[in-house]
Amino acid sequence: MKTKYIEYNTNRTALIKETLTLLDLYVKYEDWKRVGKDVYELNVLMKNSKAMQDKIYSIIKKRYIGSESEFSITPFIKIANSKLPIEIKSQCMYFEFGSKDPLVLDIASGVLFERYKNGYNSVSKEHIEEFLKKQEKEHSELKSWAVTTRARFIRHYLSTIKEFGTLKGSLIKEFNKPYLPVESFLYMLHSISEKTNNNREILTAIEWHLFLMDADDVKVSLRDAGKQGYLSFEEKGNTVSINLQHKSLEEFTNAIIRT
């Protein structure tokens, strides 16, 4: 059964600065509800409207925290609270957000990546609207979305992806294929490899489409990471070998935040 599409998760765009602020407090207090106290009493988000505070606090929880009853520092939260460059933090943030939201991931793959792969240099709201219409066959919940809901979702989606750096421009949203530093690439690679032990599937994983990457792009990044000693990569015919230096995403994350 397909996971239902929801509109709420892209509301209020990327929230990069706000996410880093609240995750820093989350690690400090080890209590998400305590973070909420600072949101409302100290206005750490610097928003004058309580409705806006509510929305941002709720969205960040949904994207990166999950259960508020149990304190848990995920590899991403460690990255977010590290001294790594903001570029790496925001790329890992987009990966976490995009790879876990079926609608965001499907649009990235079925619209953005497809258009980029086929030589187009931009995407419009009409392309996403057309995609949503086609998806109604497998996602009947889309039929209940009001016209205003769809328009709001598409507007927020495009703004979100622009803030995360994969699109650029105001009126026309042009593709802006990002460069992934080795730390960002390896974070994603370890995350994907924990879902499958099939190396061919790792090369072609849909998650790479978030960054407009195809299998050839992944191979280039694998070779670059191999030169730096993070892994060994070999491809002979139909056989693909990827051996990672670190055994898990957790181990890799712990290693890079210490360097």
PDB file of C-alpha atoms in Angstrom:
ATOM      1  CA  MET A   1       0.000   0.000   0.000  1.00  0.00           C
ATOM      2  CA  LYS A   2       1.367   3.390  -1.030  1.00  0.00           C
ATOM      3  CA  THR A   3       2.056   5.941   1.688  1.00  0.00           C
ATOM      4  CA  LYS A   4      -0.420   8.791   1.476  1.00  0.00           C
ATOM      5  CA  TYR A   5       0.725  12.126   0.167  1.00  0.00           C
ATOM      6  CA  ILE A   6       0.433  15.032   2.605  1.00  0.00           C
ATOM      7  CA  GLU A   7       0.640  18.743   1.846  1.00  0.00           C
ATOM      8  CA  TYR A   8       1.579  19.960   5.296  1.00  0.00           C
ATOM      9  CA  ASN A   9       5.236  18.923   5.325  1.00  0.00           C
ATOM     10  CA  THR A  10       6.363  21.524   2.765  1.00  0.00           C
ATOM     11  CA  ASN A  11       4.447  24.358   4.372  1.00  0.00           C
ATOM     12  CA  ARG A  12       6.738  27.265   5.371  1.00  0.00           C
ATOM     13  CA  THR A  13       9.559  26.198   3.019  1.00  0.00           C
ATOM     14  CA  ALA A  14      13.049  24.938   3.948  1.00  0.00           C
ATOM     15  CA  LEU A  15      13.378  26.462   7.440  1.00  0.00           C
ATOM     16  CA  ILE A  16      17.140  25.867   7.462  1.00  0.00           C
ATOM     17  CA  LYS A  17      18.053  28.465  10.087  1.00  0.00           C
ATOM     18  CA  GLU A  18      15.020  27.648  12.226  1.00  0.00           C
ATOM     19  CA  THR A  19      15.758  23.925  12.122  1.00  0.00           C
ATOM     20  CA  LEU A  20      19.352  24.405  13.244  1.00  0.00           C
ATOM     21  CA  THR A  21      18.209  26.684  16.064  1.00  0.00           C
ATOM     22  CA  LEU A  22      15.637  24.239  17.425  1.00  0.00           C
ATOM     23  CA  LEU A  23      17.824  21.148  17.031  1.00  0.00           C
ATOM     24  CA  ASP A  24      20.583  22.896  18.961  1.00  0.00           C
ATOM     25  CA  LEU A  25      18.122  23.495  21.798  1.00  0.00           C
ATOM     26  CA  TYR A  26      16.848  19.921  21.534  1.00  0.00           C
ATOM     27  CA  VAL A  27      20.328  18.542  22.187  1.00  0.00           C
ATOM     28  CA  LYS A  28      20.840  21.064  24.978  1.00  0.00           C
ATOM     29  CA  TYR A  29      17.601  20.246  26.826  1.00  0.00           C
ATOM     30  CA  GLU A  30      17.114  16.618  25.715  1.00  0.00           C
ATOM     31  CA  ASP A  31      13.404  17.401  25.662  1.00  0.00           C
ATOM     32  CA  TRP A  32      11.386  18.608  22.657  1.00  0.00           C
ATOM     33  CA  LYS A  33       8.638  20.076  24.823  1.00  0.00           C
ATOM     34  CA  ARG A  34      11.260  22.142  26.646  1.00  0.00           C
ATOM     35  CA  VAL A  35      12.332  23.488  23.265  1.00  0.00           C
ATOM     36  CA  GLY A  36       8.750  24.625  22.787  1.00  0.00           C
ATOM     37  CA  LYS A  37       9.004  26.722  25.931  1.00  0.00           C
ATOM     38  CA  ASP A  38      11.819  28.746  24.343  1.00  0.00           C
ATOM     39  CA  VAL A  39       9.837  29.023  21.118  1.00  0.00           C
ATOM     40  CA  TYR A  40       6.887  30.628  22.867  1.00  0.00           C
ATOM     41  CA  GLU A  41       8.397  32.387  25.885  1.00  0.00           C
ATOM     42  CA  LEU A  42      11.738  33.550  24.452  1.00  0.00           C
ATOM     43  CA  ASN A  43      10.659  33.765  20.801  1.00  0.00           C
ATOM     44  CA  VAL A  44      13.873  32.070  19.623  1.00  0.00           C
ATOM     45  CA  LEU A  45      12.369  31.801  16.131  1.00  0.00           C
ATOM     46  CA  MET A  46      11.889  35.580  16.063  1.00  0.00           C
ATOM     47  CA  LYS A  47       8.306  35.309  14.829  1.00  0.00           C
ATOM     48  CA  ASN A  48       5.697  37.732  16.102  1.00  0.00           C
ATOM     49  CA  SER A  49       2.715  35.512  15.375  1.00  0.00           C
ATOM     50  CA  LYS A  50       1.918  32.582  17.673  1.00  0.00           C
ATOM     51  CA  ALA A  51       0.297  30.857  14.714  1.00  0.00           C
ATOM     52  CA  MET A  52       3.605  31.081  12.844  1.00  0.00           C
ATOM     53  CA  GLN A  53       5.513  29.801  15.883  1.00  0.00           C
ATOM     54  CA  ASP A  54       3.084  26.876  16.154  1.00  0.00           C
ATOM     55  CA  LYS A  55       3.459  26.000  12.494  1.00  0.00           C
ATOM     56  CA  ILE A  56       7.261  26.096  12.376  1.00  0.00           C
ATOM     57  CA  TYR A  57       7.661  24.228  15.674  1.00  0.00           C
ATOM     58  CA  SER A  58       5.272  21.528  14.462  1.00  0.00           C
ATOM     59  CA  ILE A  59       6.818  21.185  10.997  1.00  0.00           C
ATOM     60  CA  ILE A  60      10.380  20.801  12.305  1.00  0.00           C
ATOM     61  CA  LYS A  61       9.203  18.163  14.762  1.00  0.00           C
ATOM     62  CA  LYS A  62       7.460  16.258  11.983  1.00  0.00           C
ATOM     63  CA  ARG A  63      10.458  16.451   9.651  1.00  0.00           C
ATOM     64  CA  TYR A  64      13.304  15.619  12.023  1.00  0.00           C
ATOM     65  CA  ILE A  65      12.171  14.613  15.516  1.00  0.00           C
ATOM     66  CA  GLY A  66       9.324  12.133  15.274  1.00  0.00           C
ATOM     67  CA  SER A  67       8.292  11.160  18.785  1.00  0.00           C
ATOM     68  CA  GLU A  68       8.613  13.936  21.350  1.00  0.00           C
ATOM     69  CA  SER A  69       8.233  11.524  24.267  1.00  0.00           C
ATOM     70  CA  GLU A  70      11.630   9.875  23.772  1.00  0.00           C
ATOM     71  CA  PHE A  71      14.886  11.825  23.388  1.00  0.00           C
ATOM     72  CA  SER A  72      16.977  10.539  20.503  1.00  0.00           C
ATOM     73  CA  ILE A  73      19.994  12.040  18.757  1.00  0.00           C
ATOM     74  CA  THR A  74      19.943  10.793  15.183  1.00  0.00           C
ATOM     75  CA  PRO A  75      22.965  11.009  12.874  1.00  0.00           C
ATOM     76  CA  PHE A  76      21.368  14.012  11.191  1.00  0.00           C
ATOM     77  CA  ILE A  77      20.885  15.831  14.487  1.00  0.00           C
ATOM     78  CA  LYS A  78      24.573  15.213  15.201  1.00  0.00           C
ATOM     79  CA  ILE A  79      25.430  16.746  11.821  1.00  0.00           C
ATOM     80  CA  ALA A  80      23.141  19.711  12.475  1.00  0.00           C
ATOM     81  CA  ASN A  81      24.834  20.415  15.811  1.00  0.00           C
ATOM     82  CA  SER A  82      28.390  19.915  14.564  1.00  0.00           C
ATOM     83  CA  LYS A  83      30.971  22.420  13.351  1.00  0.00           C
ATOM     84  CA  LEU A  84      30.635  21.217   9.769  1.00  0.00           C
ATOM     85  CA  PRO A  85      29.988  23.913   7.123  1.00  0.00           C
ATOM     86  CA  ILE A  86      26.405  25.110   6.671  1.00  0.00           C
ATOM     87  CA  GLU A  87      26.474  23.784   3.090  1.00  0.00           C
ATOM     88  CA  ILE A  88      26.881  20.218   4.366  1.00  0.00           C
ATOM     89  CA  LYS A  89      24.267  20.678   7.073  1.00  0.00           C
ATOM     90  CA  SER A  90      21.682  22.030   4.635  1.00  0.00           C
ATOM     91  CA  GLN A  91      22.347  19.276   2.079  1.00  0.00           C
ATOM     92  CA  CYS A  92      21.940  16.579   4.722  1.00  0.00           C
ATOM     93  CA  MET A  93      18.832  18.395   5.940  1.00  0.00           C
ATOM     94  CA  TYR A  94      17.302  18.324   2.455  1.00  0.00           C
ATOM     95  CA  PHE A  95      18.198  14.660   2.088  1.00  0.00           C
ATOM     96  CA  GLU A  96      16.518  13.789   5.401  1.00  0.00           C
ATOM     97  CA  PHE A  97      13.456  15.848   4.594  1.00  0.00           C
ATOM     98  CA  GLY A  98      13.169  14.789   0.954  1.00  0.00           C
ATOM     99  CA  SER A  99      13.958  11.093   1.269  1.00  0.00           C
ATOM    100  CA  LYS A 100      11.356  10.557   4.000  1.00  0.00           C
ATOM    101  CA  ASP A 101       8.499  12.480   2.389  1.00  0.00           C
ATOM    102  CA  PRO A 102       7.008  10.376  -0.451  1.00  0.00           C
ATOM    103  CA  LEU A 103       5.479  13.343  -2.260  1.00  0.00           C
ATOM    104  CA  VAL A 104       8.634  15.451  -2.152  1.00  0.00           C
ATOM    105  CA  LEU A 105      10.716  12.480  -3.313  1.00  0.00           C
ATOM    106  CA  ASP A 106       8.334  11.526  -6.123  1.00  0.00           C
ATOM    107  CA  ILE A 107       8.241  15.074  -7.491  1.00  0.00           C
ATOM    108  CA  ALA A 108      12.027  15.346  -7.289  1.00  0.00           C
ATOM    109  CA  SER A 109      12.362  12.131  -9.278  1.00  0.00           C
ATOM    110  CA  GLY A 110       9.322  12.252 -11.549  1.00  0.00           C
ATOM    111  CA  VAL A 111       9.424  15.940 -12.438  1.00  0.00           C
ATOM    112  CA  LEU A 112      12.704  17.685 -11.607  1.00  0.00           C
ATOM    113  CA  PHE A 113      15.115  14.848 -12.356  1.00  0.00           C
ATOM    114  CA  GLU A 114      13.176  13.687 -15.429  1.00  0.00           C
ATOM    115  CA  ARG A 115      13.184  17.158 -16.933  1.00  0.00           C
ATOM    116  CA  TYR A 116      16.848  17.707 -16.067  1.00  0.00           C
ATOM    117  CA  LYS A 117      17.810  14.310 -17.521  1.00  0.00           C
ATOM    118  CA  ASN A 118      15.945  15.103 -20.736  1.00  0.00           C
ATOM    119  CA  GLY A 119      17.836  18.338 -21.283  1.00  0.00           C
ATOM    120  CA  TYR A 120      15.416  20.928 -19.932  1.00  0.00           C
ATOM    121  CA  ASN A 121      16.864  23.738 -17.836  1.00  0.00           C
ATOM    122  CA  SER A 122      13.806  24.718 -15.791  1.00  0.00           C
ATOM    123  CA  VAL A 123      10.601  23.548 -14.146  1.00  0.00           C
ATOM    124  CA  SER A 124       7.281  25.320 -13.683  1.00  0.00           C
ATOM    125  CA  LYS A 125       4.263  24.985 -11.423  1.00  0.00           C
ATOM    126  CA  GLU A 126       2.337  23.622 -14.423  1.00  0.00           C
ATOM    127  CA  HIS A 127       4.734  20.666 -14.676  1.00  0.00           C
ATOM    128  CA  ILE A 128       4.114  19.778 -11.037  1.00  0.00           C
ATOM    129  CA  GLU A 129       0.351  20.250 -11.406  1.00  0.00           C
ATOM    130  CA  GLU A 130       0.391  17.859 -14.366  1.00  0.00           C
ATOM    131  CA  PHE A 131       2.352  15.314 -12.323  1.00  0.00           C
ATOM    132  CA  LEU A 132      -0.092  15.535  -9.403  1.00  0.00           C
ATOM    133  CA  LYS A 133      -2.992  14.975 -11.791  1.00  0.00           C
ATOM    134  CA  LYS A 134      -1.366  11.793 -13.114  1.00  0.00           C
ATOM    135  CA  GLN A 135      -0.640  10.585  -9.581  1.00  0.00           C
ATOM    136  CA  GLU A 136      -4.346  10.644  -8.707  1.00  0.00           C
ATOM    137  CA  LYS A 137      -4.620   7.100 -10.095  1.00  0.00           C
ATOM    138  CA  GLU A 138      -2.379   5.713  -7.346  1.00  0.00           C
ATOM    139  CA  HIS A 139      -2.980   8.442  -4.773  1.00  0.00           C
ATOM    140  CA  SER A 140      -6.710   9.058  -4.598  1.00  0.00           C
ATOM    141  CA  GLU A 141      -6.173  11.423  -1.657  1.00  0.00           C
ATOM    142  CA  LEU A 142      -5.000  14.026  -4.176  1.00  0.00           C
ATOM    143  CA  LYS A 143      -8.534  14.230  -5.560  1.00  0.00           C
ATOM    144  CA  SER A 144      -9.711  15.744  -2.291  1.00  0.00           C
ATOM    145  CA  TRP A 145      -7.161  18.561  -2.412  1.00  0.00           C
ATOM    146  CA  ALA A 146      -8.789  21.901  -3.146  1.00  0.00           C
ATOM    147  CA  VAL A 147      -7.420  24.024  -5.970  1.00  0.00           C
ATOM    148  CA  THR A 148      -6.039  26.435  -3.379  1.00  0.00           C
ATOM    149  CA  THR A 149      -4.361  23.559  -1.506  1.00  0.00           C
ATOM    150  CA  ARG A 150      -2.578  22.389  -4.651  1.00  0.00           C
ATOM    151  CA  ALA A 151      -1.510  25.901  -5.537  1.00  0.00           C
ATOM    152  CA  ARG A 152      -0.163  26.483  -2.028  1.00  0.00           C
ATOM    153  CA  PHE A 153       1.684  23.170  -2.008  1.00  0.00           C
ATOM    154  CA  ILE A 154       3.327  23.804  -5.386  1.00  0.00           C
ATOM    155  CA  ARG A 155       4.339  27.329  -4.389  1.00  0.00           C
ATOM    156  CA  HIS A 156       5.858  26.149  -1.118  1.00  0.00           C
ATOM    157  CA  TYR A 157       7.499  23.135  -2.767  1.00  0.00           C
ATOM    158  CA  LEU A 158       9.312  25.256  -5.359  1.00  0.00           C
ATOM    159  CA  SER A 159      10.387  27.768  -2.704  1.00  0.00           C
ATOM    160  CA  THR A 160      11.642  24.957  -0.473  1.00  0.00           C
ATOM    161  CA  ILE A 161      13.742  23.331  -3.188  1.00  0.00           C
ATOM    162  CA  LYS A 162      15.126  26.723  -4.189  1.00  0.00           C
ATOM    163  CA  GLU A 163      16.193  27.408  -0.594  1.00  0.00           C
ATOM    164  CA  PHE A 164      17.882  24.019  -0.446  1.00  0.00           C
ATOM    165  CA  GLY A 165      19.823  24.996  -3.580  1.00  0.00           C
ATOM    166  CA  THR A 166      18.626  22.671  -6.345  1.00  0.00           C
ATOM    167  CA  LEU A 167      16.655  25.421  -8.110  1.00  0.00           C
ATOM    168  CA  LYS A 168      17.417  29.084  -8.734  1.00  0.00           C
ATOM    169  CA  GLY A 169      15.565  32.087 -10.084  1.00  0.00           C
ATOM    170  CA  SER A 170      12.395  33.951  -9.187  1.00  0.00           C
ATOM    171  CA  LEU A 171       9.820  33.852 -11.969  1.00  0.00           C
ATOM    172  CA  ILE A 172      11.473  30.964 -13.796  1.00  0.00           C
ATOM    173  CA  LYS A 173      12.826  28.157 -11.604  1.00  0.00           C
ATOM    174  CA  GLU A 174      16.006  26.924 -13.289  1.00  0.00           C
ATOM    175  CA  PHE A 175      17.899  23.793 -12.295  1.00  0.00           C
ATOM    176  CA  ASN A 176      20.976  24.388 -10.181  1.00  0.00           C
ATOM    177  CA  LYS A 177      22.709  21.035  -9.817  1.00  0.00           C
ATOM    178  CA  PRO A 178      24.665  21.210  -6.555  1.00  0.00           C
ATOM    179  CA  TYR A 179      28.166  20.023  -5.854  1.00  0.00           C
ATOM    180  CA  LEU A 180      28.160  17.517  -3.005  1.00  0.00           C
ATOM    181  CA  PRO A 181      31.185  17.710  -0.690  1.00  0.00           C
ATOM    182  CA  VAL A 182      32.446  14.251   0.213  1.00  0.00           C
ATOM    183  CA  GLU A 183      30.882  14.504   3.685  1.00  0.00           C
ATOM    184  CA  SER A 184      27.428  15.162   2.239  1.00  0.00           C
ATOM    185  CA  PHE A 185      27.773  12.423  -0.349  1.00  0.00           C
ATOM    186  CA  LEU A 186      28.956   9.847   2.182  1.00  0.00           C
ATOM    187  CA  TYR A 187      26.182  10.741   4.607  1.00  0.00           C
ATOM    188  CA  MET A 188      23.666   9.977   1.876  1.00  0.00           C
ATOM    189  CA  LEU A 189      25.545   6.911   0.691  1.00  0.00           C
ATOM    190  CA  HIS A 190      25.599   5.366   4.165  1.00  0.00           C
ATOM    191  CA  SER A 191      21.925   6.154   4.637  1.00  0.00           C
ATOM    192  CA  ILE A 192      20.970   4.522   1.341  1.00  0.00           C
ATOM    193  CA  SER A 193      23.241   1.513   1.947  1.00  0.00           C
ATOM    194  CA  GLU A 194      21.394   0.805   5.197  1.00  0.00           C
ATOM    195  CA  LYS A 195      18.224   0.272   3.167  1.00  0.00           C
ATOM    196  CA  THR A 196      19.741  -2.174   0.682  1.00  0.00           C
ATOM    197  CA  ASN A 197      22.855  -4.330   0.397  1.00  0.00           C
ATOM    198  CA  ASN A 198      22.502  -4.462  -3.390  1.00  0.00           C
ATOM    199  CA  ASN A 199      25.261  -2.230  -4.737  1.00  0.00           C
ATOM    200  CA  ARG A 200      23.560  -1.793  -8.106  1.00  0.00           C
ATOM    201  CA  GLU A 201      20.466  -0.513  -6.294  1.00  0.00           C
ATOM    202  CA  ILE A 202      22.653   1.914  -4.370  1.00  0.00           C
ATOM    203  CA  LEU A 203      23.904   3.410  -7.648  1.00  0.00           C
ATOM    204  CA  THR A 204      20.377   3.890  -8.977  1.00  0.00           C
ATOM    205  CA  ALA A 205      18.590   4.826  -5.741  1.00  0.00           C
ATOM    206  CA  ILE A 206      15.783   7.342  -6.202  1.00  0.00           C
ATOM    207  CA  GLU A 207      17.167   9.473  -3.361  1.00  0.00           C
ATOM    208  CA  TRP A 208      20.011  10.678  -5.601  1.00  0.00           C
ATOM    209  CA  HIS A 209      17.407  12.372  -7.786  1.00  0.00           C
ATOM    210  CA  LEU A 210      16.894  14.925  -5.014  1.00  0.00           C
ATOM    211  CA  PHE A 211      20.241  16.342  -6.148  1.00  0.00           C
ATOM    212  CA  LEU A 212      19.672  15.699  -9.880  1.00  0.00           C
ATOM    213  CA  MET A 213      22.211  12.857  -9.805  1.00  0.00           C
ATOM    214  CA  ASP A 214      22.106   9.739 -11.964  1.00  0.00           C
ATOM    215  CA  ALA A 215      24.148   6.549 -11.599  1.00  0.00           C
ATOM    216  CA  ASP A 216      27.097   8.012 -13.523  1.00  0.00           C
ATOM    217  CA  ASP A 217      27.209  10.991 -11.164  1.00  0.00           C
ATOM    218  CA  VAL A 218      27.171   8.620  -8.199  1.00  0.00           C
ATOM    219  CA  LYS A 219      30.088   6.680  -9.677  1.00  0.00           C
ATOM    220  CA  VAL A 220      32.125   9.879 -10.020  1.00  0.00           C
ATOM    221  CA  SER A 221      31.478  10.716  -6.363  1.00  0.00           C
ATOM    222  CA  LEU A 222      32.317   7.147  -5.338  1.00  0.00           C
ATOM    223  CA  ARG A 223      35.676   7.353  -7.092  1.00  0.00           C
ATOM    224  CA  ASP A 224      36.405  10.724  -5.472  1.00  0.00           C
ATOM    225  CA  ALA A 225      35.530   9.331  -2.037  1.00  0.00           C
ATOM    226  CA  GLY A 226      37.692   6.298  -2.767  1.00  0.00           C
ATOM    227  CA  LYS A 227      40.697   8.505  -3.482  1.00  0.00           C
ATOM    228  CA  GLN A 228      40.245   9.995  -0.010  1.00  0.00           C
ATOM    229  CA  GLY A 229      40.204   6.573   1.626  1.00  0.00           C
ATOM    230  CA  TYR A 230      36.544   6.453   2.645  1.00  0.00           C
ATOM    231  CA  LEU A 231      35.683   3.424   0.524  1.00  0.00           C
ATOM    232  CA  SER A 232      36.684   1.158  -2.318  1.00  0.00           C
ATOM    233  CA  PHE A 233      34.628   1.052  -5.497  1.00  0.00           C
ATOM    234  CA  GLU A 234      34.946  -1.243  -8.478  1.00  0.00           C
ATOM    235  CA  GLU A 235      32.688  -2.005 -11.415  1.00  0.00           C
ATOM    236  CA  LYS A 236      33.307  -4.912 -13.774  1.00  0.00           C
ATOM    237  CA  GLY A 237      30.542  -5.715 -16.205  1.00  0.00           C
ATOM    238  CA  ASN A 238      27.373  -6.267 -14.195  1.00  0.00           C
ATOM    239  CA  THR A 239      29.280  -6.590 -10.927  1.00  0.00           C
ATOM    240  CA  VAL A 240      29.468  -3.569  -8.634  1.00  0.00           C
ATOM    241  CA  SER A 241      31.589  -3.598  -5.489  1.00  0.00           C
ATOM    242  CA  ILE A 242      31.276  -0.875  -2.834  1.00  0.00           C
ATOM    243  CA  ASN A 243      33.114  -1.394   0.447  1.00  0.00           C
ATOM    244  CA  LEU A 244      32.677   1.370   2.995  1.00  0.00           C
ATOM    245  CA  GLN A 245      35.332   2.234   5.561  1.00  0.00           C
ATOM    246  CA  HIS A 246      32.676   2.834   8.221  1.00  0.00           C
ATOM    247  CA  LYS A 247      30.177   0.114   9.053  1.00  0.00           C
ATOM    248  CA  SER A 248      27.141   2.337   9.570  1.00  0.00           C
ATOM    249  CA  LEU A 249      25.764   5.845   9.160  1.00  0.00           C
ATOM    250  CA  GLU A 250      26.129   6.307  12.900  1.00  0.00           C
ATOM    251  CA  GLU A 251      29.812   5.338  12.829  1.00  0.00           C
ATOM    252  CA  PHE A 252      30.508   7.561   9.818  1.00  0.00           C
ATOM    253  CA  THR A 253      28.739  10.527  11.403  1.00  0.00           C
ATOM    254  CA  ASN A 254      30.644  10.122  14.654  1.00  0.00           C
ATOM    255  CA  ALA A 255      33.901  10.078  12.685  1.00  0.00           C
ATOM    256  CA  ILE A 256      33.334  13.237  10.638  1.00  0.00           C
ATOM    257  CA  ILE A 257      32.005  15.392  13.468  1.00  0.00           C
ATOM    258  CA  ARG A 258      35.197  14.691  15.416  1.00  0.00           C
ATOM    259  CA  THR A 259      37.502  15.808  12.600  1.00  0.00           C
TER     260      THR A 259
END
